[in-house]
Rosetta silent file (secondary structure, phi, psi, omega in degrees, C-alpha in Angstrom):
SEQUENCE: XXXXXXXXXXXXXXXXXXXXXXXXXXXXXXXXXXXXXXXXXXXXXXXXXXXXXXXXXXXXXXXXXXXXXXXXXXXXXXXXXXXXXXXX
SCORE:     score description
SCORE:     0.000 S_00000001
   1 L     0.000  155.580 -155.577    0.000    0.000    0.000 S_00000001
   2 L   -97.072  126.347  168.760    1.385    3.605   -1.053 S_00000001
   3 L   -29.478  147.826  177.567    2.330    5.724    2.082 S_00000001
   4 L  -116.864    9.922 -179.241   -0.361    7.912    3.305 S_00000001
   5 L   -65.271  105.205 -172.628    2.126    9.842    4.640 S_00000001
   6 L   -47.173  -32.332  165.169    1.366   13.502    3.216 S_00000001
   7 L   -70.944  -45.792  144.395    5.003   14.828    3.025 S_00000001
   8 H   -38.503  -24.835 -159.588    5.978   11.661    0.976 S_00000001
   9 H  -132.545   22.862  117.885    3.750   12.599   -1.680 S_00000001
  10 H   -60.032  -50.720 -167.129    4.486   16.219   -1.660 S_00000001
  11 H   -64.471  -37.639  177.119    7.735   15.612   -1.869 S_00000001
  12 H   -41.419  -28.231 -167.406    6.950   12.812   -4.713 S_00000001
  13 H   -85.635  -60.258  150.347    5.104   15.386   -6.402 S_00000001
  14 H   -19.598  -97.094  156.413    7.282   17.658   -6.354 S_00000001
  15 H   -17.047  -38.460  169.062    9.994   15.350   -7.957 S_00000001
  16 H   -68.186  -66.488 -173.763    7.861   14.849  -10.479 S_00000001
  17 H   -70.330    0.727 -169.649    6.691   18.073  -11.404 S_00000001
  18 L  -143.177   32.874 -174.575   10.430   19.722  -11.425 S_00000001
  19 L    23.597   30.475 -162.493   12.466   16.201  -12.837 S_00000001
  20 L  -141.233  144.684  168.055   15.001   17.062   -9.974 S_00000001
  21 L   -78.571  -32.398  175.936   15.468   15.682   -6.353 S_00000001
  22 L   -60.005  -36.779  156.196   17.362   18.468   -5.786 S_00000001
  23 H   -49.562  -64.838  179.561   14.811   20.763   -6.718 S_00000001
  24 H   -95.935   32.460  151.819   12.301   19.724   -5.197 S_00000001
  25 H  -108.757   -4.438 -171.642   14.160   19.540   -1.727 S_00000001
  26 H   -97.396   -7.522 -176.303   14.820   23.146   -1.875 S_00000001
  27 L   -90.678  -29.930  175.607   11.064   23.845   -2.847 S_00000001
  28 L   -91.141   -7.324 -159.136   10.165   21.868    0.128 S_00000001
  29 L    76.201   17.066 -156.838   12.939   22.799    2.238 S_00000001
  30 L  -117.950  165.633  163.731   14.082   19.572    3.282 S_00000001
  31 L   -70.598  163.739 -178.899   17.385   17.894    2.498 S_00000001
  32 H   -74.268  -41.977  175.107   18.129   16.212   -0.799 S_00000001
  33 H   -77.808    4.697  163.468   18.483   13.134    1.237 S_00000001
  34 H   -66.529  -27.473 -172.741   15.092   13.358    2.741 S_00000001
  35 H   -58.373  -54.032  175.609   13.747   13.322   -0.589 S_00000001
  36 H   -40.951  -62.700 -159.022   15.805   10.503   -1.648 S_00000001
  37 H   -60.862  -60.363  170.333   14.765    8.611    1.192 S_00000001
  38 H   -32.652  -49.189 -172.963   10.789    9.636    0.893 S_00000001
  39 H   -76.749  -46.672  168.827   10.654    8.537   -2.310 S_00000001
  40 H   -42.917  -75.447  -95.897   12.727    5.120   -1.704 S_00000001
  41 H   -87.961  -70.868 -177.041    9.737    4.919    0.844 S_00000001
  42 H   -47.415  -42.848 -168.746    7.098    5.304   -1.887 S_00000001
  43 H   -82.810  -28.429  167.920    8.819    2.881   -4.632 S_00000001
  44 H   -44.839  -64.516  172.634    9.068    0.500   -2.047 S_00000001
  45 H   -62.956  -15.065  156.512    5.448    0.389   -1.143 S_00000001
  46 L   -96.287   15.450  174.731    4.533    0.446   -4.874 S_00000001
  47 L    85.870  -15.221  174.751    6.214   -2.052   -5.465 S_00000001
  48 L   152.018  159.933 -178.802    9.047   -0.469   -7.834 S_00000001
  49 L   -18.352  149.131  175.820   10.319    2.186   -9.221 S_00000001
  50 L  -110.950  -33.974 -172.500    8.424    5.191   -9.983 S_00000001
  51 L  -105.638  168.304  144.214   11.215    7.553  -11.771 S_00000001
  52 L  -139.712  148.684 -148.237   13.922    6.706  -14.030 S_00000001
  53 E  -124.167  140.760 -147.135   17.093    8.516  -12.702 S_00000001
  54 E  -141.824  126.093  158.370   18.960    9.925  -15.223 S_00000001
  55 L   -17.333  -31.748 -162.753   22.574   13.052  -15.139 S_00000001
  56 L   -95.611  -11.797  173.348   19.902   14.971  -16.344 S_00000001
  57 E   155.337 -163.228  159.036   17.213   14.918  -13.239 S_00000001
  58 E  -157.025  162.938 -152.725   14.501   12.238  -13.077 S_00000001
  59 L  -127.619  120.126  177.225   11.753   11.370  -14.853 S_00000001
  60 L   -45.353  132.426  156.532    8.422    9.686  -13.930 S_00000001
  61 L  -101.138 -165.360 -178.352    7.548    6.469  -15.413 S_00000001
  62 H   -26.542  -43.292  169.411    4.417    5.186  -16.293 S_00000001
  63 H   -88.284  -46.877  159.801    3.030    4.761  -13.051 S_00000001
  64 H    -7.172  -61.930 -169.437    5.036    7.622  -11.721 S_00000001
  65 H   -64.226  -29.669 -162.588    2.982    9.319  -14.030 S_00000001
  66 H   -95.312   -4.896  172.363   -0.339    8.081  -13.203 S_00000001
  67 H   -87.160  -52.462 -160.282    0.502    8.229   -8.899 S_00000001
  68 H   -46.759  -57.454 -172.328    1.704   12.024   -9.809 S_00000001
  69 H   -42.260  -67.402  162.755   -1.402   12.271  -11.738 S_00000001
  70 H   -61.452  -27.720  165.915   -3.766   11.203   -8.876 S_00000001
  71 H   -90.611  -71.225 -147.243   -1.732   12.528   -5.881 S_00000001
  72 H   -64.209  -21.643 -172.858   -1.803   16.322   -7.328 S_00000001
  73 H  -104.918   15.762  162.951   -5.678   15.915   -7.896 S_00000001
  74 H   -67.744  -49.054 -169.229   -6.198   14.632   -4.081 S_00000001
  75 H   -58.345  -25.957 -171.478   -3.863   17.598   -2.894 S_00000001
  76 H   -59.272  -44.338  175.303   -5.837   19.730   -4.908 S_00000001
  77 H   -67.968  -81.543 -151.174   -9.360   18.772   -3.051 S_00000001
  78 H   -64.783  -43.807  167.901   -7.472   18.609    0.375 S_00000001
  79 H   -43.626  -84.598  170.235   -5.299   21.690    0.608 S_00000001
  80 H    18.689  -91.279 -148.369   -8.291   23.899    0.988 S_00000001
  81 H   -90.265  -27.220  178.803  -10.100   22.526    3.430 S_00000001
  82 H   -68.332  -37.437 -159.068   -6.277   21.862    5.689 S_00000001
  83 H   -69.887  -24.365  171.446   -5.911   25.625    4.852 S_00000001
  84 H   -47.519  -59.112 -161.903   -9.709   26.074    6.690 S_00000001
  85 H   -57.184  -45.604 -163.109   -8.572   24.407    9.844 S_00000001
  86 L  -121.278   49.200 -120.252   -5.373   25.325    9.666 S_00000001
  87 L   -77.386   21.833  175.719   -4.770   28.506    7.784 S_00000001
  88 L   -90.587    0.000    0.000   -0.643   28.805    8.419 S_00000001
């Protein structure tokens, strides 16, 4: 089962949307090797890779695409309603 852990799949998202780990630790603020690790987390629990890691950054594969796909249009629904509750 895919982590339901929310910062996993920011960061995952992230990663995705900006082909760079590095990238998206400085958009989250986290180290590059939380990312690393977050993501290991995620391919684990799916079962395999998600990315293919490349000199030039990395790049979702197929499922990559279709978790990315499907995590951004949960965050989309939830952020809102966390920003109600919780508005920092």
């Amino acid at each position: 089962m895919i982590s339901r852990n929310l910062g996993h799949l920011r960061l995952f998202l992230a990663a995705s949307q900006l082909g760079s780990r590095i990238r998206a630790s400085e958009r989250a603020r986290v180290s590059q090797p939380a990312v690393t690790q977050a993501l290991g987390k995620l391919e684990g629990a799916a079962g395999g890779p998600l990315f293919d890691r490349t000199r030039q950054g990395v790049f979702a594969r197929e499922r990559g695409e279709v978790l990315a796909r499907r995590v951004a249009r949960a965050l989309a629904r939830l952020d809102p309603a966390l920003r109600e509750v919780s508005p920092r």
